[in-house]
PDB file of C-alpha atoms in Angstrom:
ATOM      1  CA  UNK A  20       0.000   0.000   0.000  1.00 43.00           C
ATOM      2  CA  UNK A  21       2.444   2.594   0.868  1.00 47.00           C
ATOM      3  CA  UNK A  22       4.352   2.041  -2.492  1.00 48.00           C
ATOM      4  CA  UNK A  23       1.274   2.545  -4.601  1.00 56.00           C
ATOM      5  CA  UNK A  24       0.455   5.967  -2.098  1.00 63.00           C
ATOM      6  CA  UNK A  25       4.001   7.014  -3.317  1.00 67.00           C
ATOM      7  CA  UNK A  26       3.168   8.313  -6.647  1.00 69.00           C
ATOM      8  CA  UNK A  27       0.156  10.264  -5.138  1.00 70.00           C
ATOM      9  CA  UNK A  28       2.178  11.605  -2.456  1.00 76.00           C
ATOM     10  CA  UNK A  29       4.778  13.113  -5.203  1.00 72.00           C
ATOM     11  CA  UNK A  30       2.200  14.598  -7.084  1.00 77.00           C
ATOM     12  CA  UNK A  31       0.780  16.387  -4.121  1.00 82.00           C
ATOM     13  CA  UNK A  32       4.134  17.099  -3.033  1.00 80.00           C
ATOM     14  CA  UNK A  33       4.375  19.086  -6.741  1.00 81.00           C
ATOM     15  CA  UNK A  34       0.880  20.621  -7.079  1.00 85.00           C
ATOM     16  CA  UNK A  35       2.447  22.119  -3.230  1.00 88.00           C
ATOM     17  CA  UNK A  36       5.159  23.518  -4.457  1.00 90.00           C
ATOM     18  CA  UNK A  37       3.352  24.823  -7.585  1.00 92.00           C
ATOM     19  CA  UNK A  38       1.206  27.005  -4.950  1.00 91.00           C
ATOM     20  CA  UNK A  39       4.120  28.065  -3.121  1.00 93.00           C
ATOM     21  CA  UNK A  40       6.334  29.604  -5.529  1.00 95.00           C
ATOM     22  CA  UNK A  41       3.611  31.408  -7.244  1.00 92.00           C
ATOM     23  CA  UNK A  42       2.083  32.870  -3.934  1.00 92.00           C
ATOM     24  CA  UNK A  43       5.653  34.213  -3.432  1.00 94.00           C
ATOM     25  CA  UNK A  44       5.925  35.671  -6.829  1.00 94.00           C
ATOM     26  CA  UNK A  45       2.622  36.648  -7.815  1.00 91.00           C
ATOM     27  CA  UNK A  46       2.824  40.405  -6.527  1.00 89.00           C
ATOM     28  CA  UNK A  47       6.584  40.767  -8.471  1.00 94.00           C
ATOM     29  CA  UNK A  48       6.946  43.638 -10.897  1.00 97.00           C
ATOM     30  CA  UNK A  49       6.704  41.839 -14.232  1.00 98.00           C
ATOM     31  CA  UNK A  50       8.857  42.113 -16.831  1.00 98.00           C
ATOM     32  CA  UNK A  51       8.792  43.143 -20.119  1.00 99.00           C
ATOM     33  CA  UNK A  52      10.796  42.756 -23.598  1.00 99.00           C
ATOM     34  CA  UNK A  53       9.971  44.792 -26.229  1.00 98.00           C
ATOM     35  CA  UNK A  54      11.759  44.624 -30.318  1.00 98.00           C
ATOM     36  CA  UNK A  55      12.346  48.404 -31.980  1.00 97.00           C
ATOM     37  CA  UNK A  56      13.775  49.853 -34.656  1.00 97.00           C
ATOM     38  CA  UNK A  57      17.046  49.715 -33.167  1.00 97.00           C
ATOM     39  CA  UNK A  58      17.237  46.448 -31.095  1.00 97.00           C
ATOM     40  CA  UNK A  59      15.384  45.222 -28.240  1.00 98.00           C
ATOM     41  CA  UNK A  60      14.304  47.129 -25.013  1.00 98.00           C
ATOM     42  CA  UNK A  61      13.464  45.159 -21.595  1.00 99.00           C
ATOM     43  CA  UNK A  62      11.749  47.237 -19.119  1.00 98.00           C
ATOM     44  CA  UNK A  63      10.460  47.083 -15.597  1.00 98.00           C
ATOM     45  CA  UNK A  64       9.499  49.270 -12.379  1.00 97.00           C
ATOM     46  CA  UNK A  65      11.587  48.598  -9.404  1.00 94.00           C
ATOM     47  CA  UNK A  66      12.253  49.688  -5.927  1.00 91.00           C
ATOM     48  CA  UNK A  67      16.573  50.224  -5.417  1.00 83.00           C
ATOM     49  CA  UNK A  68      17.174  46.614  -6.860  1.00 87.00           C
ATOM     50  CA  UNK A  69      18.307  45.887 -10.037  1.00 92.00           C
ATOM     51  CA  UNK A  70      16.326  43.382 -12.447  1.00 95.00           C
ATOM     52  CA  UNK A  71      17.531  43.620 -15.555  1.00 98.00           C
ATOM     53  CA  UNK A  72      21.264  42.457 -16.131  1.00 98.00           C
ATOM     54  CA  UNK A  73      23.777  41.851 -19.102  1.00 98.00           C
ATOM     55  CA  UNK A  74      24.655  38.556 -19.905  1.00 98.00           C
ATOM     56  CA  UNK A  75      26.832  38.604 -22.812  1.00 96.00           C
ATOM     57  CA  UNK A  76      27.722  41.277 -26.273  1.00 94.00           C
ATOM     58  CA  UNK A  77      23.888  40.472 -27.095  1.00 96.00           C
ATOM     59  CA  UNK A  78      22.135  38.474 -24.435  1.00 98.00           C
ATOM     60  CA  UNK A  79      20.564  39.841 -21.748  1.00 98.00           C
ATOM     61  CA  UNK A  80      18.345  38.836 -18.389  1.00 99.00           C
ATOM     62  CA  UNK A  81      15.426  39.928 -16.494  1.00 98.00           C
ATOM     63  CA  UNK A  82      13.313  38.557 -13.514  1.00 97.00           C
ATOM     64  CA  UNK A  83      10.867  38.015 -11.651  1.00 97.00           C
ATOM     65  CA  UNK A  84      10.969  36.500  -7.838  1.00 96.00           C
ATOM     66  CA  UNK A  85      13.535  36.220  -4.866  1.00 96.00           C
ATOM     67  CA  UNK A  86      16.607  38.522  -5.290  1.00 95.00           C
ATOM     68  CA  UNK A  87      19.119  35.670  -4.788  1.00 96.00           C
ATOM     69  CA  UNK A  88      17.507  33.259  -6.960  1.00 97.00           C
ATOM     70  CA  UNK A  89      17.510  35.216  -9.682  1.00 97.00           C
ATOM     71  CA  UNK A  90      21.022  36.345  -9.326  1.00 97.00           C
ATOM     72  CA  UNK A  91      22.097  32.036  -9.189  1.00 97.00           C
ATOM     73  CA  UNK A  92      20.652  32.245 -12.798  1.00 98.00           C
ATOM     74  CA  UNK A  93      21.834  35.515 -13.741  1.00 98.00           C
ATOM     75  CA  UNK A  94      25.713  34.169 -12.857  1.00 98.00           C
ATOM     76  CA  UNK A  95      24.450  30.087 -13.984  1.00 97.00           C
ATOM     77  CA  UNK A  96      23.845  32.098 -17.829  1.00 98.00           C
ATOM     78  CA  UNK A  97      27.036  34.427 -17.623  1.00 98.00           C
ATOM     79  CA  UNK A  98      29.185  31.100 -16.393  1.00 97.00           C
ATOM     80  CA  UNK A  99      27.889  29.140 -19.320  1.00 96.00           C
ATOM     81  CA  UNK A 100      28.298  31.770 -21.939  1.00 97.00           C
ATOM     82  CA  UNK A 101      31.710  32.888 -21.376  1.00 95.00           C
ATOM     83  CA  UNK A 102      32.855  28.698 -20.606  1.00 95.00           C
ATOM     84  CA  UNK A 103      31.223  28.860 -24.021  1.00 94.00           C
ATOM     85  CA  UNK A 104      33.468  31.627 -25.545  1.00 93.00           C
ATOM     86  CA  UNK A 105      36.432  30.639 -24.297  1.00 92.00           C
ATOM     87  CA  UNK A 106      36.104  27.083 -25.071  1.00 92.00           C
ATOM     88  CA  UNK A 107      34.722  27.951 -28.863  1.00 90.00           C
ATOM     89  CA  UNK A 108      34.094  30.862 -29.754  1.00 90.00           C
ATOM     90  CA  UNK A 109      32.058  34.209 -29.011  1.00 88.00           C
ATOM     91  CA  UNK A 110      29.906  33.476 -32.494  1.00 87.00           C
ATOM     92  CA  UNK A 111      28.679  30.237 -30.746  1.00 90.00           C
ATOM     93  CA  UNK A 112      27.520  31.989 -27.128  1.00 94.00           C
ATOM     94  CA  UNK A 113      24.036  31.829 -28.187  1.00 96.00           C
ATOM     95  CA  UNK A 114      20.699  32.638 -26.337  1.00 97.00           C
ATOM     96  CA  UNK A 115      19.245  28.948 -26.937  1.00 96.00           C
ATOM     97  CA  UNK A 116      22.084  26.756 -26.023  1.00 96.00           C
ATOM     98  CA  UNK A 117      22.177  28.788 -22.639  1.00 97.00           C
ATOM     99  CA  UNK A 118      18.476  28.086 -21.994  1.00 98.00           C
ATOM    100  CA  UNK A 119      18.479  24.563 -23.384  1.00 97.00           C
ATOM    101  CA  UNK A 120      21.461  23.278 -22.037  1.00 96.00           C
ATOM    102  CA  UNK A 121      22.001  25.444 -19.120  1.00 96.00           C
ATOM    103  CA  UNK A 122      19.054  26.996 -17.274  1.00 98.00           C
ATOM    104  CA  UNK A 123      16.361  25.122 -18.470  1.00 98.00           C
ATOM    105  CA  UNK A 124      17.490  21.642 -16.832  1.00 97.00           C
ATOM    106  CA  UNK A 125      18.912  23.355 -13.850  1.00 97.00           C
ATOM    107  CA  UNK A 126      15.666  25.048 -12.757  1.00 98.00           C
ATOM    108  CA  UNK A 127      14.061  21.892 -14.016  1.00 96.00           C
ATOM    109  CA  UNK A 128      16.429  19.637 -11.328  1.00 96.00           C
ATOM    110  CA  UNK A 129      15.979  22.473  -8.505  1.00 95.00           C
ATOM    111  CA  UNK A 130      12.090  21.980  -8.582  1.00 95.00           C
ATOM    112  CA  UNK A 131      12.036  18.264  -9.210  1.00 91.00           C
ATOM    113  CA  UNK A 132      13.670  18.106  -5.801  1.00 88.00           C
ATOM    114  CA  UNK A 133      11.174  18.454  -3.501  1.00 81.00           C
ATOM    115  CA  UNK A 134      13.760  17.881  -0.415  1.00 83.00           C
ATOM    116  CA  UNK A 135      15.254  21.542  -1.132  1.00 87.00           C
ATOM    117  CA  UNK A 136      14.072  24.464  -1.825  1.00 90.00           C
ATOM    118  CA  UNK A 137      12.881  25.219  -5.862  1.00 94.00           C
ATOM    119  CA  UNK A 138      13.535  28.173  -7.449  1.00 97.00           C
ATOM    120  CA  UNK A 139      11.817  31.389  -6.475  1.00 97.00           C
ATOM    121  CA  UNK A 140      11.757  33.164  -9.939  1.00 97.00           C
ATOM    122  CA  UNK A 141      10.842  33.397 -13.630  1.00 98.00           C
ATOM    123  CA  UNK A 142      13.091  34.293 -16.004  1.00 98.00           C
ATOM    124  CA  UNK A 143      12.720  36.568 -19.202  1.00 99.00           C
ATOM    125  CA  UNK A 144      16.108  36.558 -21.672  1.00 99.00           C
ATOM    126  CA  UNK A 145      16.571  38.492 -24.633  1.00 98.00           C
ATOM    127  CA  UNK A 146      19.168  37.955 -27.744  1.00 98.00           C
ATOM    128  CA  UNK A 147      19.601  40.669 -30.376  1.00 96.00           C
ATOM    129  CA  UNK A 148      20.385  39.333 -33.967  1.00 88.00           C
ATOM    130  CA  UNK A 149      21.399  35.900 -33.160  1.00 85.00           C
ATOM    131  CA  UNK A 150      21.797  32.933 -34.787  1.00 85.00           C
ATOM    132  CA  UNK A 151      17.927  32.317 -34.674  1.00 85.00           C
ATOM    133  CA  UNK A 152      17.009  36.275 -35.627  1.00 81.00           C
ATOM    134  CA  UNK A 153      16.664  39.815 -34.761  1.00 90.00           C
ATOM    135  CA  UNK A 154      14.838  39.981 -31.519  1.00 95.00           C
ATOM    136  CA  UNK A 155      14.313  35.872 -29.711  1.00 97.00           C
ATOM    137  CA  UNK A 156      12.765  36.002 -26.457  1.00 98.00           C
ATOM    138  CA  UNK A 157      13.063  32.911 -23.891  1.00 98.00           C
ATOM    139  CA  UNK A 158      10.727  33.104 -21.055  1.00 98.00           C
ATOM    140  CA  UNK A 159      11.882  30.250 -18.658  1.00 98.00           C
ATOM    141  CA  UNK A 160       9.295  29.106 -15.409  1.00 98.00           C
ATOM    142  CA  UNK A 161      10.215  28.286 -12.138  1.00 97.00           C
ATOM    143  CA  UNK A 162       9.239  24.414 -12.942  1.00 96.00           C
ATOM    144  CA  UNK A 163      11.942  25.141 -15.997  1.00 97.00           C
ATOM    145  CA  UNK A 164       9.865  24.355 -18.840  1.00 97.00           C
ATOM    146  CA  UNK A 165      10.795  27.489 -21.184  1.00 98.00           C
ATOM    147  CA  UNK A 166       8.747  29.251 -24.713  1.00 98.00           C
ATOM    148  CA  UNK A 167      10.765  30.675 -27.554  1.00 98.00           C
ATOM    149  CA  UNK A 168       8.937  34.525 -28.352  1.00 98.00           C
ATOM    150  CA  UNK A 169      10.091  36.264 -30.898  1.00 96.00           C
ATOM    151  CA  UNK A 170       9.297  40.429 -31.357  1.00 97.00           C
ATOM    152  CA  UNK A 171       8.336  40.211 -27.786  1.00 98.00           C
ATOM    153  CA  UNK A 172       7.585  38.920 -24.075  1.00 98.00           C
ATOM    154  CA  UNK A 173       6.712  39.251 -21.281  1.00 98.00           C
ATOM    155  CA  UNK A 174       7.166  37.459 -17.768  1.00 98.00           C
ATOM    156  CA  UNK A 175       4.441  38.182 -14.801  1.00 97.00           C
ATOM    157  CA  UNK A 176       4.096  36.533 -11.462  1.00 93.00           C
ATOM    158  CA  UNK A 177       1.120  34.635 -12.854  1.00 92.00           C
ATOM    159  CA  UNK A 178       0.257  33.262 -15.847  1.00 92.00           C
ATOM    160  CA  UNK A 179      -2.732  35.103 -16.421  1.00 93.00           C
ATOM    161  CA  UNK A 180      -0.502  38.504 -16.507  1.00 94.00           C
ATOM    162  CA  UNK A 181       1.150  36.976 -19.253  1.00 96.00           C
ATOM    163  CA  UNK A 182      -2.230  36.343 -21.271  1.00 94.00           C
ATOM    164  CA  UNK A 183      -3.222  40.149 -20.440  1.00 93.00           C
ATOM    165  CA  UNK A 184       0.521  41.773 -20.785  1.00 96.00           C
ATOM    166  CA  UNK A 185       0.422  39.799 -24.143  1.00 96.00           C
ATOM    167  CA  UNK A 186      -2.427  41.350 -25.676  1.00 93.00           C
ATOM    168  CA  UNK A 187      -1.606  45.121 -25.049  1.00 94.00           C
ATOM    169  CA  UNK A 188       1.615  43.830 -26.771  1.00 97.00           C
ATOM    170  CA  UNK A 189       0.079  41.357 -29.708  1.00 94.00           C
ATOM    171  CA  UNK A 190      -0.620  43.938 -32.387  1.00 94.00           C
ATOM    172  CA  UNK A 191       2.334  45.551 -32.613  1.00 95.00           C
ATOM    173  CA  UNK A 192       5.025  46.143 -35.421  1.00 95.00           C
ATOM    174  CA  UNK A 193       8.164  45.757 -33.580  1.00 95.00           C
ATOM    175  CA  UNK A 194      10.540  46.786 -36.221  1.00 91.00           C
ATOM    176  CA  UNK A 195       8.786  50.412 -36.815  1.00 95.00           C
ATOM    177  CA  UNK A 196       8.558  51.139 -33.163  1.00 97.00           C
ATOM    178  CA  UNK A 197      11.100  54.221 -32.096  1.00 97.00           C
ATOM    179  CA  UNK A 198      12.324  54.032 -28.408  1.00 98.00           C
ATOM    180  CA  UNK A 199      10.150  55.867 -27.207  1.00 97.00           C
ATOM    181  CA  UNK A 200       6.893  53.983 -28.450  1.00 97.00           C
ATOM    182  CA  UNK A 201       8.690  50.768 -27.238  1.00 98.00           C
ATOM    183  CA  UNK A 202       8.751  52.142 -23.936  1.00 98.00           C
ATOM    184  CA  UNK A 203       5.256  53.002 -23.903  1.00 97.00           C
ATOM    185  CA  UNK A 204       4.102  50.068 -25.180  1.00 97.00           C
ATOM    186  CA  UNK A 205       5.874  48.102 -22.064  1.00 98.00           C
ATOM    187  CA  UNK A 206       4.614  50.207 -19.305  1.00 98.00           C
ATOM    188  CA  UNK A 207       0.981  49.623 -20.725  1.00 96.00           C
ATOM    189  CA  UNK A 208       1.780  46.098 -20.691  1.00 97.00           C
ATOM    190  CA  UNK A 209       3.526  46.317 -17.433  1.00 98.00           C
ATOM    191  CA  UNK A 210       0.723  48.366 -15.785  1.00 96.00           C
ATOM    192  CA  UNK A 211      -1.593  45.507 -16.874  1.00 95.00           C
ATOM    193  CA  UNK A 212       0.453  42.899 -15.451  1.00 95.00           C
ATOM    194  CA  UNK A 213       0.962  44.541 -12.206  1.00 95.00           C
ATOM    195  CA  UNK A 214      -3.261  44.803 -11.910  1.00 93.00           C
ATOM    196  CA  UNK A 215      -3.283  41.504 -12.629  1.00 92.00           C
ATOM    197  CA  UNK A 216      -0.926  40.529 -10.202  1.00 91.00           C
ATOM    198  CA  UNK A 217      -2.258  41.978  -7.404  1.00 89.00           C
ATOM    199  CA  UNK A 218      -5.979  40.869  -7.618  1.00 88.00           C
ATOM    200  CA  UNK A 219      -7.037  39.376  -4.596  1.00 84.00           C
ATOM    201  CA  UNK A 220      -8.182  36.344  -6.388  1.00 84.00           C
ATOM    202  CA  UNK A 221      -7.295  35.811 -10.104  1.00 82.00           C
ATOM    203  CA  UNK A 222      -9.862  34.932 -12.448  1.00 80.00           C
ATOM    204  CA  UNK A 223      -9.269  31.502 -13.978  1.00 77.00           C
ATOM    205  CA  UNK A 224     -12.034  32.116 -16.817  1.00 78.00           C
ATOM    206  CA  UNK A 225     -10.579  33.860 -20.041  1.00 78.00           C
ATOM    207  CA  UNK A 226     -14.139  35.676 -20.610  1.00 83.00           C
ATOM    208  CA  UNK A 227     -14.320  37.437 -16.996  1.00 84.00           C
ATOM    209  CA  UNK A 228     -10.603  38.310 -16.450  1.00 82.00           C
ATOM    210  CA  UNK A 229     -10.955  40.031 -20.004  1.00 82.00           C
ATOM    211  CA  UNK A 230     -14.295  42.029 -18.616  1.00 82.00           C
ATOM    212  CA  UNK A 231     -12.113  42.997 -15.429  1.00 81.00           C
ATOM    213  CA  UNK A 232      -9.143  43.698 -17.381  1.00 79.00           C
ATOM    214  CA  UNK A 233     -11.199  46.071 -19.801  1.00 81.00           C
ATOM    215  CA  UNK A 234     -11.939  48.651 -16.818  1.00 79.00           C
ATOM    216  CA  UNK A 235      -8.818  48.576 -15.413  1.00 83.00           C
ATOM    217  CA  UNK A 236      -6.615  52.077 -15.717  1.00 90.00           C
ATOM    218  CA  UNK A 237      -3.787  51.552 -16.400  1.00 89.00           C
ATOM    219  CA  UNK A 238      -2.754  54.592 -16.089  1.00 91.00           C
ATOM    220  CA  UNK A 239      -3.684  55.311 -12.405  1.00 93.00           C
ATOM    221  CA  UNK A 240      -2.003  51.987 -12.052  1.00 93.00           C
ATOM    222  CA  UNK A 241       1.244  53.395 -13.257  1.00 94.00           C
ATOM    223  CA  UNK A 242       0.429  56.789 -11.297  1.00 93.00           C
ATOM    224  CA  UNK A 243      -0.217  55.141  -7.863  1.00 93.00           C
ATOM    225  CA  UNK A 244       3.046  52.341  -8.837  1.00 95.00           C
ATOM    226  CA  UNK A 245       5.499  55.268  -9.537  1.00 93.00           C
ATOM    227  CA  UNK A 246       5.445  57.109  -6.040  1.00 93.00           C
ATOM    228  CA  UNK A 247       7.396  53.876  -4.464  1.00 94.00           C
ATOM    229  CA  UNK A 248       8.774  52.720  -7.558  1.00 95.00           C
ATOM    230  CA  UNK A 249      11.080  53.725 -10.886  1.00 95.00           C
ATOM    231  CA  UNK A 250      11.201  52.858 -14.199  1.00 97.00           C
ATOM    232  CA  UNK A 251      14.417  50.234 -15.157  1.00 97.00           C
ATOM    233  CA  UNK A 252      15.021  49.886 -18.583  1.00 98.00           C
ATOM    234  CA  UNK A 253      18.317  48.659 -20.538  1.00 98.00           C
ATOM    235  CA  UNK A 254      18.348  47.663 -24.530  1.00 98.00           C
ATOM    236  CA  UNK A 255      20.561  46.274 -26.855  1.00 98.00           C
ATOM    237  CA  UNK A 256      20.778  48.436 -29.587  1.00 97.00           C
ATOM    238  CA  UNK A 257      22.214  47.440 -32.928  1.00 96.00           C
ATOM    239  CA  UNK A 258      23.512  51.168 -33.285  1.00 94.00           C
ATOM    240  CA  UNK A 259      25.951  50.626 -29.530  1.00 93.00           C
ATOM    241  CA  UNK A 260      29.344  51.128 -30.798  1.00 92.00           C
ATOM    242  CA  UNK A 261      31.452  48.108 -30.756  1.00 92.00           C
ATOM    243  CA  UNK A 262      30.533  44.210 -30.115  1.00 93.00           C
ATOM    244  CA  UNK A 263      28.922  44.755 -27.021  1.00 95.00           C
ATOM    245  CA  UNK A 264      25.343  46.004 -27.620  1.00 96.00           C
ATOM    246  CA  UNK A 265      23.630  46.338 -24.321  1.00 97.00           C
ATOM    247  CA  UNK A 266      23.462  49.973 -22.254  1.00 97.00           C
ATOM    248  CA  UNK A 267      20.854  51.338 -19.439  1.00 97.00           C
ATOM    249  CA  UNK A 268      18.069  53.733 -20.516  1.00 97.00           C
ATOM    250  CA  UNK A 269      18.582  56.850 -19.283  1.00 94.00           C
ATOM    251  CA  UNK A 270      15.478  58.727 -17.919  1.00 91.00           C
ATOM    252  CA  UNK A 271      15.501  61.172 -20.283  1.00 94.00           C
ATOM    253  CA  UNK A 272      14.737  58.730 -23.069  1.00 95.00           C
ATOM    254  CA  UNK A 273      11.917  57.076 -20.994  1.00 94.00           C
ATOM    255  CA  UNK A 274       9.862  60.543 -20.188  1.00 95.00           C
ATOM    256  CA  UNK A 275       7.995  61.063 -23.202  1.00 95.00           C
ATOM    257  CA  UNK A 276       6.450  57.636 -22.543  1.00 95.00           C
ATOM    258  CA  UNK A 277       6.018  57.981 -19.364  1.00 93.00           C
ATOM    259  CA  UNK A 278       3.927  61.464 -19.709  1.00 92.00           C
ATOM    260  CA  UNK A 279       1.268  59.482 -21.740  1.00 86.00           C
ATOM    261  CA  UNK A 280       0.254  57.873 -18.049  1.00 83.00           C
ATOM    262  CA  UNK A 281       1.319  60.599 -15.738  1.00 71.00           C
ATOM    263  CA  UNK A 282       0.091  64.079 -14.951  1.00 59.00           C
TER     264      UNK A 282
END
C-alpha cells in the first residue's frame, strides 16, 4: 500500500510547491521585452534593486521572484556563456544553447527536488540578432519548462498577466517602433500585469478576467506604482558602438512615454 500511495504523495508534493512559488511571486513587478527599430528594449518598475542584467555582447536577463535566486541564474547564464566563448568561440555563445542546455534543466532539477528548496523566480532573456534572428525572447518558469517569443515577451508573477501583458503587446510592429513607443508600449503592458498581479483572487475564466481587465486604468495603475517605484530599462541596440550592444536607458529617453500615463 504505501508504495502505490508514493506516486500520489509526489504529485501532491508538486501541485504544493506549484502554490508556493507562485504565492511568493505573484505580486513581483513583471517584466517586459519589447523589439524596436534599433534592437530590443526590456523594461520594468523597481524599488533600489536591479532586475535587468547583461549577460553577454547580445544576451541579456530579467526577472521576476527572490533577489538571490535570480542572481544564481543571472551568474548560472554568464558562467555558461563565457565557458562557451572561451572554449569555442564568441559566435557560438548563443541565447538557446544557454536556456536549453544550461538553465532550463537546472531550474528543471531544482524543482524536481522536492527535499530543497525550488527556485523562487521566472526568467525573461533576450538575444539581439542571433543565430535564430533579430529579436528571440526565452521566457523560462520556475518548474523550468521554457517558450521561444520572438518580437516580444513578457514574464508576470502569474500566468494570467502573461495572457493580459500579451495582448496590449500582440498587435504591434516591432521593427517600426522608435524608443520611445517601445517604452510606452511596455509600461501599458507592465501596468496591466501589475493589476493583474495583485488581484485578490485571479480569475481563472478567459471571458471574466478580459471584462475585469477592460476597466482597469492603467494609467492610475502606473500613477499610484510610480510614487514607491522607478522605471528600469536597458536595450541592446544594434547602433551601440562596438561588439557589445547592451546599455541602461537613461530617464531622459523614458519621459515622453512615461507622460502618456502621468500628470
Amino acid at each position: 500500500m504505501m508504495l502505490s500511495d508514493e506516486p500520489y504523495r509526489w504529485a501532491e508534493a508538486v501541485a504544493n510547491r506549484r502554490d508556493y512559488i507562485e504565492d511568493q511571486i505573484r505580486a513581483g513587478s513583471p517584466v517586459v521585452g519589447v523589439g524596436y527599430e534599433d534592437g530590443i528594449l526590456l523594461l520594468t518598475l523597481s524599488q533600489n534593486q536591479q532586475k535587468l542584467f547583461e549577460v553577454y555582447d547580445r544576451i541579456t536577463l530579467a526577472g521576476i521572484g527572490h533577489s538571490t535566486d535570480i542572481e544564481k541564474l543571472r551568474q548560472a547564464a554568464i558562467d555558461m556563456a563565457h565557458s562557451i566563448g572561451f572554449n569555442y568561440s564568441e559566435d557560438d555563445v548563443t541565447l538557446r544553447q544557454i536556456v536549453y542546455f544550461g538553465l532550463g534543466p537546472a531550474v528543471k532539477a531544482g524543482f524536481d527536488d522536492v527535499v530543497h528548496s525550488p527556485f523562487l523566480a521566472r526568467v525573461l532573456l533576450a538575444e539581439l540578432d542571433g543565430q535564430e534572428g533579430a529579436q528571440i525572447f526565452y521566457s523560462v518558469d520556475y518548474d523550468g519548462a521554457f517558450h521561444r517569443h520572438e518580437g516580444w515577451a513578457v514574464v508576470g508573477g502569474v500566468v494570467e498577466a502573461d495572457v493580459m501583458m500579451g495582448r496590449e503587446l500582440s498587435d504591434l510592429d516591432t521593427g517600426a517602433l522608435s524608443l520611445s513607443d517601445a517604452a510606452g508600449a511596455a509600461l501599458r503592458a507592465w501596468a496591466m500585469g501589475r493589476w493583474v498581479g495583485k488581484l485578490d483572487e485571479v480569475p481563472t475564466d478567459a471571458e471574466q478576467l478580459d471584462q475585469m481587465a477592460g476597466e482597469a486604468d492603467v494609467a492610475d495603475v502606473l500613477e499610484t506604482e510610480l510614487k514607491d517605484m522607478e522605471v528600469e530599462a536597458v536595450v541592446l541596440g544594434r547602433s551601440q558602438l562596438g561588439k557589445n550592444k547592451y546599455r541602461n536607458v537613461d530617464a531622459e529617453e523614458i519621459a515622453p512615454a512615461l507622460a502618456q500615463f502621468t500628470l
